[in-house]
Short mmCIF file of C-alpha atoms and ligand atoms in Angstrom, two decimals:
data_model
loop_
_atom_site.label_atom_id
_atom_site.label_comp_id
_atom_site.label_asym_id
_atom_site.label_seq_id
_atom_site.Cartn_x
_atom_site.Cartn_y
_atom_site.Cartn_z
CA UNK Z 1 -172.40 -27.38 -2.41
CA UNK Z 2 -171.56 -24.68 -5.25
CA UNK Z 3 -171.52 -20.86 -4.65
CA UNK Z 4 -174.92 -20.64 -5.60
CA UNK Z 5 -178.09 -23.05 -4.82
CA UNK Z 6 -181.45 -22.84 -6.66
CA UNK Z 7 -184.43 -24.80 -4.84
CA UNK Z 8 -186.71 -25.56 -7.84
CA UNK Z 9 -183.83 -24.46 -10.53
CA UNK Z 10 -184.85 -27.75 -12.98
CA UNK Z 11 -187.85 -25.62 -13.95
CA UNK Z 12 -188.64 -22.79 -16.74
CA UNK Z 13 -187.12 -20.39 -14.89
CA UNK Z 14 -184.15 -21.79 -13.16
CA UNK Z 15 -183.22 -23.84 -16.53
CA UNK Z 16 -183.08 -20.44 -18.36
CA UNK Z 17 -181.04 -18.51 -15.37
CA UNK Z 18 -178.04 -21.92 -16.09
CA UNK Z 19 -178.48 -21.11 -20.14
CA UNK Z 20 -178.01 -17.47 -19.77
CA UNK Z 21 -175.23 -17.54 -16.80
CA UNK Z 22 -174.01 -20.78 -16.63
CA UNK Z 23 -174.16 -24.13 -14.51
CA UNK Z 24 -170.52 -23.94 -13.13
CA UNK Z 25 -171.28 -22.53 -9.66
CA UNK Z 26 -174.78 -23.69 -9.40
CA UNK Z 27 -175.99 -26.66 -7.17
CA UNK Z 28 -180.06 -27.40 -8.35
CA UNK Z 29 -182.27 -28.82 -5.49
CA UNK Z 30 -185.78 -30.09 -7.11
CA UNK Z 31 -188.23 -32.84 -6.81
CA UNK Z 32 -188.60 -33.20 -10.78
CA UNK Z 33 -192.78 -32.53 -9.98
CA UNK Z 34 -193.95 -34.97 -12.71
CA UNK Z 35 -196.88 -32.27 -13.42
CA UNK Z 36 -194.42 -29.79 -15.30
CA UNK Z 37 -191.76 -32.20 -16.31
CA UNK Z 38 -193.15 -35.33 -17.41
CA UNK Z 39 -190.31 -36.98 -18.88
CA UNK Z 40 -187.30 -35.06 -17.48
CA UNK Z 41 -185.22 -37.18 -15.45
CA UNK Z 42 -181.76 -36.25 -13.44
CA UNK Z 43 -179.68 -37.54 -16.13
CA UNK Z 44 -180.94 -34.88 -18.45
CA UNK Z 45 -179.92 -32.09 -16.30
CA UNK Z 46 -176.33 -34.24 -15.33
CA UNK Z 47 -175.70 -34.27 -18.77
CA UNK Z 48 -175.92 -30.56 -19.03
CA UNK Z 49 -173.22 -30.53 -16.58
CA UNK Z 50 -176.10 -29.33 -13.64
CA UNK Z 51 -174.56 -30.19 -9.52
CA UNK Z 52 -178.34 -32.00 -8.90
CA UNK Z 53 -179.99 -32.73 -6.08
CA UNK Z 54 -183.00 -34.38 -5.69
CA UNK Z 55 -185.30 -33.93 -2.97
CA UNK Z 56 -189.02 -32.22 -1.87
CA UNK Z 57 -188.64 -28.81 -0.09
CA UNK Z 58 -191.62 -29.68 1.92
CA UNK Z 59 -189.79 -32.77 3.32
CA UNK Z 60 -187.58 -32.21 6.41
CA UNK Z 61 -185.49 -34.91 5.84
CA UNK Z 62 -184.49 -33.85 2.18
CA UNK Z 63 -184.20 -29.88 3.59
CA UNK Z 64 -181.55 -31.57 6.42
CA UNK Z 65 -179.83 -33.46 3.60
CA UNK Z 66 -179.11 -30.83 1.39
CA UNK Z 67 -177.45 -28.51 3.85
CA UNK Z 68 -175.40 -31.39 5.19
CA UNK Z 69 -173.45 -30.43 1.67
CA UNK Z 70 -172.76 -26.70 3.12
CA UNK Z 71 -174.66 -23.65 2.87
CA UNK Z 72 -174.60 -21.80 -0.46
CA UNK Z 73 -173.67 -17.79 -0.46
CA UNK Z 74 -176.63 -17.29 -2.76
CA UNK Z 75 -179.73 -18.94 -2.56
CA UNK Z 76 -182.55 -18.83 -5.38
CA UNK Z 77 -185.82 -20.04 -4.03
CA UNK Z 78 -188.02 -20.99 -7.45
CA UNK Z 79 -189.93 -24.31 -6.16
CA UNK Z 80 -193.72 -23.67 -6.27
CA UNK Z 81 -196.91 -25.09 -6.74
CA UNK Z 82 -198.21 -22.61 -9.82
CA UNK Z 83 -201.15 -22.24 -11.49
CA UNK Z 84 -204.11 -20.07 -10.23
CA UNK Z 85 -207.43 -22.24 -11.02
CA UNK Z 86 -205.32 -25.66 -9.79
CA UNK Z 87 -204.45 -23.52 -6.37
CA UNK Z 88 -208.69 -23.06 -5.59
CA UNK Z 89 -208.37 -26.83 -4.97
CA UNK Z 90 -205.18 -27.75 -3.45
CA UNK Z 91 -205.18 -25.43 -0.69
CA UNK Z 92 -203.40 -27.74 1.55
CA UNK Z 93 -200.85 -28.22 -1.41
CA UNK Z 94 -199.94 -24.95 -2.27
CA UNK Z 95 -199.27 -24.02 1.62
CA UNK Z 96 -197.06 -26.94 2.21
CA UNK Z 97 -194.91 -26.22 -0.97
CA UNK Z 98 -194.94 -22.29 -1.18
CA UNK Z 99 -195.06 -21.45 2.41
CA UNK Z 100 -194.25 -24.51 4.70
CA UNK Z 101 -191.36 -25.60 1.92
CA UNK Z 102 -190.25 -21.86 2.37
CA UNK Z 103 -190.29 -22.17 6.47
CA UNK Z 104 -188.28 -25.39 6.69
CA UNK Z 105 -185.53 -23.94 4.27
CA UNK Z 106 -185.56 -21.17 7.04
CA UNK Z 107 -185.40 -23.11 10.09
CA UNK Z 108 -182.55 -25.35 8.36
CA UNK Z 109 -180.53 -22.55 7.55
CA UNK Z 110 -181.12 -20.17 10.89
CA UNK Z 111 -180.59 -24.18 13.15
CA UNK Z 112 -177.24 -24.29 11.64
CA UNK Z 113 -175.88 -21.04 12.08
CA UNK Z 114 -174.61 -20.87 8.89
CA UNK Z 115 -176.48 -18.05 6.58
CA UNK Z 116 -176.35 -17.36 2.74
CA UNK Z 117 -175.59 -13.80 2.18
CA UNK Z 118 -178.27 -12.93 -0.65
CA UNK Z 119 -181.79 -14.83 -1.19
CA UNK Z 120 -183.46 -13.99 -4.01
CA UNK Z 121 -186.99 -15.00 -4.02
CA UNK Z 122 -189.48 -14.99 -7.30
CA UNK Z 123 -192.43 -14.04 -6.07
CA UNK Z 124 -196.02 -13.01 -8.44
CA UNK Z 125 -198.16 -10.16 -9.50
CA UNK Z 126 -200.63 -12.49 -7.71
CA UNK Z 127 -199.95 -11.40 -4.17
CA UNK Z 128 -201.64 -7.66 -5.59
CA UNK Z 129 -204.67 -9.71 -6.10
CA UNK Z 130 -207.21 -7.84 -8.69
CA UNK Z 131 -204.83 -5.01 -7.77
CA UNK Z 132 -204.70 -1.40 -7.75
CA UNK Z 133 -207.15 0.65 -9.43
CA UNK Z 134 -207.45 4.71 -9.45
CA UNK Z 135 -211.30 5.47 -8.56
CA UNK Z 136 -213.48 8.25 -10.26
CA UNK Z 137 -212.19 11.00 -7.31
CA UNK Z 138 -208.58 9.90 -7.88
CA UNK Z 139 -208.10 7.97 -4.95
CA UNK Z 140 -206.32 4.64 -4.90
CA UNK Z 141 -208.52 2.15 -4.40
CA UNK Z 142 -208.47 -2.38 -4.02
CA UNK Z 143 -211.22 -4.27 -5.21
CA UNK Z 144 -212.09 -7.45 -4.00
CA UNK Z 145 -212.32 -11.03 -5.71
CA UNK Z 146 -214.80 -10.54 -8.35
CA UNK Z 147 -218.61 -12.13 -7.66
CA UNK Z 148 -219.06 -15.19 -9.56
CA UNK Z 149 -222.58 -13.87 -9.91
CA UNK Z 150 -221.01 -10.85 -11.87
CA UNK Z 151 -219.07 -13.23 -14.20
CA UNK Z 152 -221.66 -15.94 -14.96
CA UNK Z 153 -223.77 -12.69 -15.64
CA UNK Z 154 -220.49 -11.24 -18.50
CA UNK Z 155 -220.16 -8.24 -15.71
CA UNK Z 156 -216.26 -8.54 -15.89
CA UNK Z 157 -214.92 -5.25 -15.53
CA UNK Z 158 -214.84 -3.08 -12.60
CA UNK Z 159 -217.31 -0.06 -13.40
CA UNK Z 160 -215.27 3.73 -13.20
CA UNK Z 161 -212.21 2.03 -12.04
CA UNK Z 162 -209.04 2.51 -13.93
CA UNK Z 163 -206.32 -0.25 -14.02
CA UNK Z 164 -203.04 1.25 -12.02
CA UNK Z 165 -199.56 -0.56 -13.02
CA UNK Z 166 -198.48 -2.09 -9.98
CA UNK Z 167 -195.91 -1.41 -7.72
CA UNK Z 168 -194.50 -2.69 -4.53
CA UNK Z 169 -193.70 0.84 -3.38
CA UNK Z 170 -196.95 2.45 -4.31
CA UNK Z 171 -199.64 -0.18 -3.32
CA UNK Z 172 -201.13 -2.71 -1.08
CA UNK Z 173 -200.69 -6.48 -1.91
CA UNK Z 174 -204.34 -8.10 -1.65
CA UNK Z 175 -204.36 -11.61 -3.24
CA UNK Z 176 -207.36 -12.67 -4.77
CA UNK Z 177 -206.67 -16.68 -5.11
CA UNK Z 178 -204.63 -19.81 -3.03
CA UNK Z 179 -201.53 -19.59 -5.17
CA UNK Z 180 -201.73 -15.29 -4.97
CA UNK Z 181 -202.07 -16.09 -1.23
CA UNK Z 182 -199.32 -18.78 -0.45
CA UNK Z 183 -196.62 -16.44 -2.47
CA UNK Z 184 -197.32 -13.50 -0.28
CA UNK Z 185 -196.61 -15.87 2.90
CA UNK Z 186 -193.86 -16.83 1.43
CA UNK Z 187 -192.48 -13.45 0.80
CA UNK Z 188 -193.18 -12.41 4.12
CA UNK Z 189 -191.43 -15.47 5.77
CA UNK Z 190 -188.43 -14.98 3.56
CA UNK Z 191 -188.32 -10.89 4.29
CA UNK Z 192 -188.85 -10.86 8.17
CA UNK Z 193 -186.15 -13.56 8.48
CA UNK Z 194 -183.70 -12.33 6.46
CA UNK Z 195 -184.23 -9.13 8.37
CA UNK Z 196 -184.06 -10.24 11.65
CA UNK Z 197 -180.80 -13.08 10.38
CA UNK Z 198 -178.51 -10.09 8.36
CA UNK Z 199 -178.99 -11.71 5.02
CA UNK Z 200 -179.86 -9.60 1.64
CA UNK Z 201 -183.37 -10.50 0.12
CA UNK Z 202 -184.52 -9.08 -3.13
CA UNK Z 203 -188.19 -10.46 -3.65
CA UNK Z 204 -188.70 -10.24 -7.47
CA UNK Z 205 -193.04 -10.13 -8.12
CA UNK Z 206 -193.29 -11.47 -11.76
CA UNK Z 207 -195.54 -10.64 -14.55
CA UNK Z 208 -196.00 -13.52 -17.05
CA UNK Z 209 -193.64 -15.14 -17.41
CA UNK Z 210 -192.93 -16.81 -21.09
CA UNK Z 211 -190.59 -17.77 -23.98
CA UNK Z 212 -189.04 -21.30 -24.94
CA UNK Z 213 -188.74 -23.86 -22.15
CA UNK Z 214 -192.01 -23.34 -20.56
CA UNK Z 215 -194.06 -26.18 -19.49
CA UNK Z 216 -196.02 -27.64 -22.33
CA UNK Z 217 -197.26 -30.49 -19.99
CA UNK Z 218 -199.16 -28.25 -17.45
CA UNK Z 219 -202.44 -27.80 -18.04
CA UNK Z 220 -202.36 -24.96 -15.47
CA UNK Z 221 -199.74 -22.29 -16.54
CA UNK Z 222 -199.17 -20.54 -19.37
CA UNK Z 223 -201.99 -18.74 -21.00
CA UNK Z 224 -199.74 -18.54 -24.66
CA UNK Z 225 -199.28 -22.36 -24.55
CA UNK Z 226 -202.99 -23.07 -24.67
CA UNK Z 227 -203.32 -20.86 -27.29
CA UNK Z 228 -200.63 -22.87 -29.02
CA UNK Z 229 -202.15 -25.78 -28.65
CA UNK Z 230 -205.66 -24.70 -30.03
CA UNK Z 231 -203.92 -23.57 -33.67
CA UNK Z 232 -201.97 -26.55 -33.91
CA UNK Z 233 -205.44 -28.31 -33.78
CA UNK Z 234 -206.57 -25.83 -36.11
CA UNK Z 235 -209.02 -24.40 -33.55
CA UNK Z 236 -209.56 -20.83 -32.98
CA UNK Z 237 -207.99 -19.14 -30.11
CA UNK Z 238 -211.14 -18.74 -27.42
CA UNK Z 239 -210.10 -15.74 -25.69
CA UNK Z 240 -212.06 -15.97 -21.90
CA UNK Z 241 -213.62 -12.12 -20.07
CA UNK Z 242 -214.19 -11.25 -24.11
CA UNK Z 243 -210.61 -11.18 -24.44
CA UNK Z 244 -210.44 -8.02 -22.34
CA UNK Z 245 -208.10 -9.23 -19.83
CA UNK Z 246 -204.90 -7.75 -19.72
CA UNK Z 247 -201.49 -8.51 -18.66
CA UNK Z 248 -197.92 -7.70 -18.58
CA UNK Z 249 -195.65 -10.71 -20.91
CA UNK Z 250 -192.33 -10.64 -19.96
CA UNK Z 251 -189.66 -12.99 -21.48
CA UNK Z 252 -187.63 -15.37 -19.28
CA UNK Z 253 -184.66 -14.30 -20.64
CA UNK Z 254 -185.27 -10.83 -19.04
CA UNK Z 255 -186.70 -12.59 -15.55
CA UNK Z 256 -183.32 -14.51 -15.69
CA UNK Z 257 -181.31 -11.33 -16.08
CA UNK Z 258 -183.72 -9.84 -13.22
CA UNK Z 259 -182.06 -12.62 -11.02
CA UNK Z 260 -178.77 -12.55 -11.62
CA UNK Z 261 -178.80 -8.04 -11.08
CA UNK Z 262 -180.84 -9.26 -8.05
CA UNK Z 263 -177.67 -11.40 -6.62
CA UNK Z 264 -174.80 -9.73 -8.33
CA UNK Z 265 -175.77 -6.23 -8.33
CA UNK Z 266 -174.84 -3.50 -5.67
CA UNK Z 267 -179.07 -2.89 -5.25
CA UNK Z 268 -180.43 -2.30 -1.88
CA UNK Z 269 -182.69 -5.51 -0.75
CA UNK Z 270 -185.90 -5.10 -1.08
CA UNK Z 271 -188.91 -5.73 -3.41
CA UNK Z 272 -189.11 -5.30 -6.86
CA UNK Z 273 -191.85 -5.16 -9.80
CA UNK Z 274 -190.67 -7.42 -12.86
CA UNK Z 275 -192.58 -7.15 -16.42
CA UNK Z 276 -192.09 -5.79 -19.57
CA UNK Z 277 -193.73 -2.92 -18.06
CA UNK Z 278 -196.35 -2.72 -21.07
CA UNK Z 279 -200.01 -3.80 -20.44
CA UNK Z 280 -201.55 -6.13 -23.21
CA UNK Z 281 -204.97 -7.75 -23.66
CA UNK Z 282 -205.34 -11.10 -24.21
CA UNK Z 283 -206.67 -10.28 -27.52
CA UNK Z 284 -204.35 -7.83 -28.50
CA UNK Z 285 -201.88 -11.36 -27.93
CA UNK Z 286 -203.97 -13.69 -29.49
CA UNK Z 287 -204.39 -11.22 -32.49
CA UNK Z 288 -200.53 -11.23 -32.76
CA UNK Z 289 -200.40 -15.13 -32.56
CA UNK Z 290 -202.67 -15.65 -35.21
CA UNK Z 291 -200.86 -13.14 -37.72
CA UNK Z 292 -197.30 -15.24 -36.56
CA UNK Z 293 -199.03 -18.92 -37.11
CA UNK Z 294 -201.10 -18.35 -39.63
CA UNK Z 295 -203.96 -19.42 -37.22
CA UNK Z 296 -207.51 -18.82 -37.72
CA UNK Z 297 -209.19 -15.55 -35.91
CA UNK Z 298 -209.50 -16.02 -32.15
CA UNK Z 299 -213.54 -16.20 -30.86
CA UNK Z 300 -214.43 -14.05 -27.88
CA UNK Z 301 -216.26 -15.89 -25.42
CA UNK Z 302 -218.08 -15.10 -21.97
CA UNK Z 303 -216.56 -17.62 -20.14
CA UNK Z 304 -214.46 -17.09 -17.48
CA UNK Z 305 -212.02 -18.90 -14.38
CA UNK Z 306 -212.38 -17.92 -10.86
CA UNK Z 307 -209.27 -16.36 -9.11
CA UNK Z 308 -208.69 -15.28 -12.10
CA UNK Z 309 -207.98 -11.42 -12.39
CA UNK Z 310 -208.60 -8.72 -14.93
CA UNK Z 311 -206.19 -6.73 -15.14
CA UNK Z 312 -202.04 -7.04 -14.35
CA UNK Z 313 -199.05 -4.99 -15.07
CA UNK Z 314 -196.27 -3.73 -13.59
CA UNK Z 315 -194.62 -0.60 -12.67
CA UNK Z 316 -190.83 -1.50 -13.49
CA UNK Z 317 -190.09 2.06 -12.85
CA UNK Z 318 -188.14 1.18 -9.03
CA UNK Z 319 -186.26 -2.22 -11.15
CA UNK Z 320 -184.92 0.27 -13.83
CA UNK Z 321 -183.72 2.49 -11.41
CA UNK Z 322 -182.01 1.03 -8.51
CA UNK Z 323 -181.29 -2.95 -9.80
CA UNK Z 324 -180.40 -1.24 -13.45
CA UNK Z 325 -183.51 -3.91 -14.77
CA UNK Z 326 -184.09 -3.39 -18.63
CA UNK Z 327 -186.52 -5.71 -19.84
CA UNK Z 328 -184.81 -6.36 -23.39
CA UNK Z 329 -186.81 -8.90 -25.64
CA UNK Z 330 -189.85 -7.61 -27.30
CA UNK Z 331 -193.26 -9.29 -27.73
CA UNK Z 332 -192.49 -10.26 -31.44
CA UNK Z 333 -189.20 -11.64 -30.51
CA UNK Z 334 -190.11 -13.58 -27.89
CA UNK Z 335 -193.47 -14.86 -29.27
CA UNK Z 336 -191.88 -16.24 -32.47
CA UNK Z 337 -189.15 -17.93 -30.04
CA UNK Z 338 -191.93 -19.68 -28.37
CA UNK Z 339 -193.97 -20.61 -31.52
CA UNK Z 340 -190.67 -22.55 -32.89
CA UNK Z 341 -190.27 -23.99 -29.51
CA UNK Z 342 -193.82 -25.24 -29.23
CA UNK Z 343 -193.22 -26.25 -32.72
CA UNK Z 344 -190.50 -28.31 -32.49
N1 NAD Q 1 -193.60 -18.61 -14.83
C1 NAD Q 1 -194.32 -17.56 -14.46
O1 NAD Q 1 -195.09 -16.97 -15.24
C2 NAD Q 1 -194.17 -17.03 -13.05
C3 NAD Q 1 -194.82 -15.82 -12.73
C4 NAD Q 1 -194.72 -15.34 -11.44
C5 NAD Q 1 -193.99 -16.02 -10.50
N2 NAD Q 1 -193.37 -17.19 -10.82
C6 NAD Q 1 -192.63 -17.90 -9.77
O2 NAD Q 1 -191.36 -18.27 -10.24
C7 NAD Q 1 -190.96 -19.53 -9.68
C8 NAD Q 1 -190.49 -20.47 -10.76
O3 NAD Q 1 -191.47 -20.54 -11.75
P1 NAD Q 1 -191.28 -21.46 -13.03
O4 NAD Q 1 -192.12 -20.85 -14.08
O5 NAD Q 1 -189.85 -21.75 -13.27
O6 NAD Q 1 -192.03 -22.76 -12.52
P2 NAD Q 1 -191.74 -24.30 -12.89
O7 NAD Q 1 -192.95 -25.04 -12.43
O8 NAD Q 1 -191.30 -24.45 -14.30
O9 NAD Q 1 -190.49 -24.64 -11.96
C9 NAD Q 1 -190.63 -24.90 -10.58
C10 NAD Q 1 -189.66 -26.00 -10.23
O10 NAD Q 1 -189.86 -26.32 -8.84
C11 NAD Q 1 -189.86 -27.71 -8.72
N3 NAD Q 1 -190.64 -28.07 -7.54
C12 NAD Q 1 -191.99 -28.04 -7.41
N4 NAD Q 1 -192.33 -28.49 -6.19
C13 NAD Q 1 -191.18 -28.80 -5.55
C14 NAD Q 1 -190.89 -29.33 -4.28
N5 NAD Q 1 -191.86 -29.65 -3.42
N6 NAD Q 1 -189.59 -29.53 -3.93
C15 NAD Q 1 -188.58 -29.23 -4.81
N7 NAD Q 1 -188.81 -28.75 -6.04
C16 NAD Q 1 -190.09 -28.53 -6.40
C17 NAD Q 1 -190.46 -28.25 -9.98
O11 NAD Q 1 -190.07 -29.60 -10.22
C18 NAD Q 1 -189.89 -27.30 -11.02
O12 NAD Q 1 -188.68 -27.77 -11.54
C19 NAD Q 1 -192.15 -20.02 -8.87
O13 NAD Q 1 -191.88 -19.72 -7.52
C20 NAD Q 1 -193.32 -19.20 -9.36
O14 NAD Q 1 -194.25 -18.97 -8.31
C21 NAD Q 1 -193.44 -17.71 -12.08
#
């Protein structure tokens, strides 16, 4: 076992935190989930000179047979089941990855006696759920789920409520889907024991997450990829909610450098709010796609997906400050990375 272990490190994420820092001290546990790798197999990541081991974090046997290696200093825990609409149906899924996968890790580590000194954990925006909004008196206020009545009828925004940036010091979490629900388990699993065990955790809550390396094979993540996909076709962009949607894009070259502050740095643990810190609408995106591809204009349409929220950004203010965060590649950048990505 290396210095540092990352459960779930063959994905997006993980793969760009090796790139950007290097493979040398890093042992990857990961079950290859055939739904965002399709063709990846061990060898690819051996021949990148990755420490792999393969194995289910949901499966005691494989969580027993990993630690049998030693116990890492650093542990990054990436392996989830992702993607919002998939989540509504897989219930029983996205608990036994997200939280039960999180639990065992726990119970292996705590029944040996052996601890890592830092966990870093990447958790969502989705545990804030709609979110935060400031009301019409000023007050802070938490909307729930939105009706499906209200969106079949094009009602999508929140009347006299204004969108707040959110931030783990400053609001409420309130998930508002499965996936939104499982990662705020998780987080609280991975805070109380760390707490109660001596060991550093710094729970990262990312925006959206994108740039070159991200899934093109899952149908369920990655908002910029479908987009993609619809002007290589030649098909307009069809922007959902009337393209008034908003979120915060943040490249994973800046999540990656989020991670290693988060287990290198001399920050207090705790939990921090990762984005770009800038709040976009979908069409505002789209619009900036099109110009970059050449595509055809996007169409607005009423349709929507529940669990689905409207608006999402962060408040990177607490990041910036105290883990010395500076989200450094700009929408332009990044986008064109990921439009020669897709392309190639
Ligand atoms: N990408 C984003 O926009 C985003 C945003 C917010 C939070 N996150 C969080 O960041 C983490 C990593 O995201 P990502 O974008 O790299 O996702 P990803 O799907 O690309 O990578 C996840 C990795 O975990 C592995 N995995 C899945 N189930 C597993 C299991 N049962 N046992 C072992 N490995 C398993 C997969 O094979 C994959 O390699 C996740 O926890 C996700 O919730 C991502």
């Amino acid at each position: 076992m290396k210095n540092t272990l990352i459960i779930g490190g063959a994905g997006f994420i993980g793969s760009r935190y090796m790139n950007d820092f290097g493979t040398k001290d890093v042992t990857v546990f990961d079950s290859l989930s055939p739904i965002v790798h399709n063709r990846k197999s061990i060898a690819d990541f051996v021949s990148l000179g990755v420490d792999f081991v393969p194995g289910d974090v949901s499966q005691p046997d494989d969580v027993r047979a990993l630690f049998e290696n030693g116990v890492p200093e650093n542990l990054i825990l990436l392996a989830a089941e992702t993607g919002t609409g998939r989540s509504l149906h897989n219930c029983a899924l996205n608990t036994r990855i997200n939280a039960m996968g999180t639990a065992l890790v726990l119970d292996t580590l705590s029944g040996m006696g052996v601890l890592p000194k830092r966990i870093v954990l990447t958790s969502s925006r989705a545990v804030y759920g709609e979110g935060p909004f400031r009301s019409a008196s000023g007050e802070t206020v938490y909307p729930e789920q939105r009706d499906e009545a209200d969106l079949k009828a094009g009602k999508f925004e929140f009347e006299a409520l204004e969108p707040l940036a959110m931030s783990a010091a400053a609001h409420l979490p309130n998930p508002s889907n499965i996936y939104g629900a499982t990662k705020l388990c998780q987080e609280n699993l991975v805070r109380n024991w760390a707490r109660s065990f001596g060991v550093s955790a710094y729970v990262l809550r990312l925006q959206n997450v994108y740039g070159a390396g991200q899934s093109l094979t899952n149908p369920y993540t990655g908002v910029l990829i479908h987009f993609l996909r619809n002007l290589s076709r030649k098909e307009p962009v069809k922007i959902y909610e009337q393209g008034g949607i908003t979120r915060d894009f943040v490249h994973v070259a800046d999540i990656a450098s989020a991670i290693n502050l988060a287990l290198t740095g001399n920050a207090p643990a705790g939990t921090y709010d990762i984005g770009s810190g800038e709040r976009l609408t979908l069409e505002a995106v789209a619009r900036e796609i099109c110009v970059l591809t050449g595509g055809p204009e996007p169409e607005f349409c009423d349709l929507y997906r529940l669990g689905d929220v409207r608006h999402a950004a962060a408040d990177i203010g607490r990041a910036r400050a105290v883990l010395g965060y500076e989200p450094k590649v700009s929408l332009q950048e990044g986008l064109g990375g990921l439009i020669k990505f897709f392309e190639a």
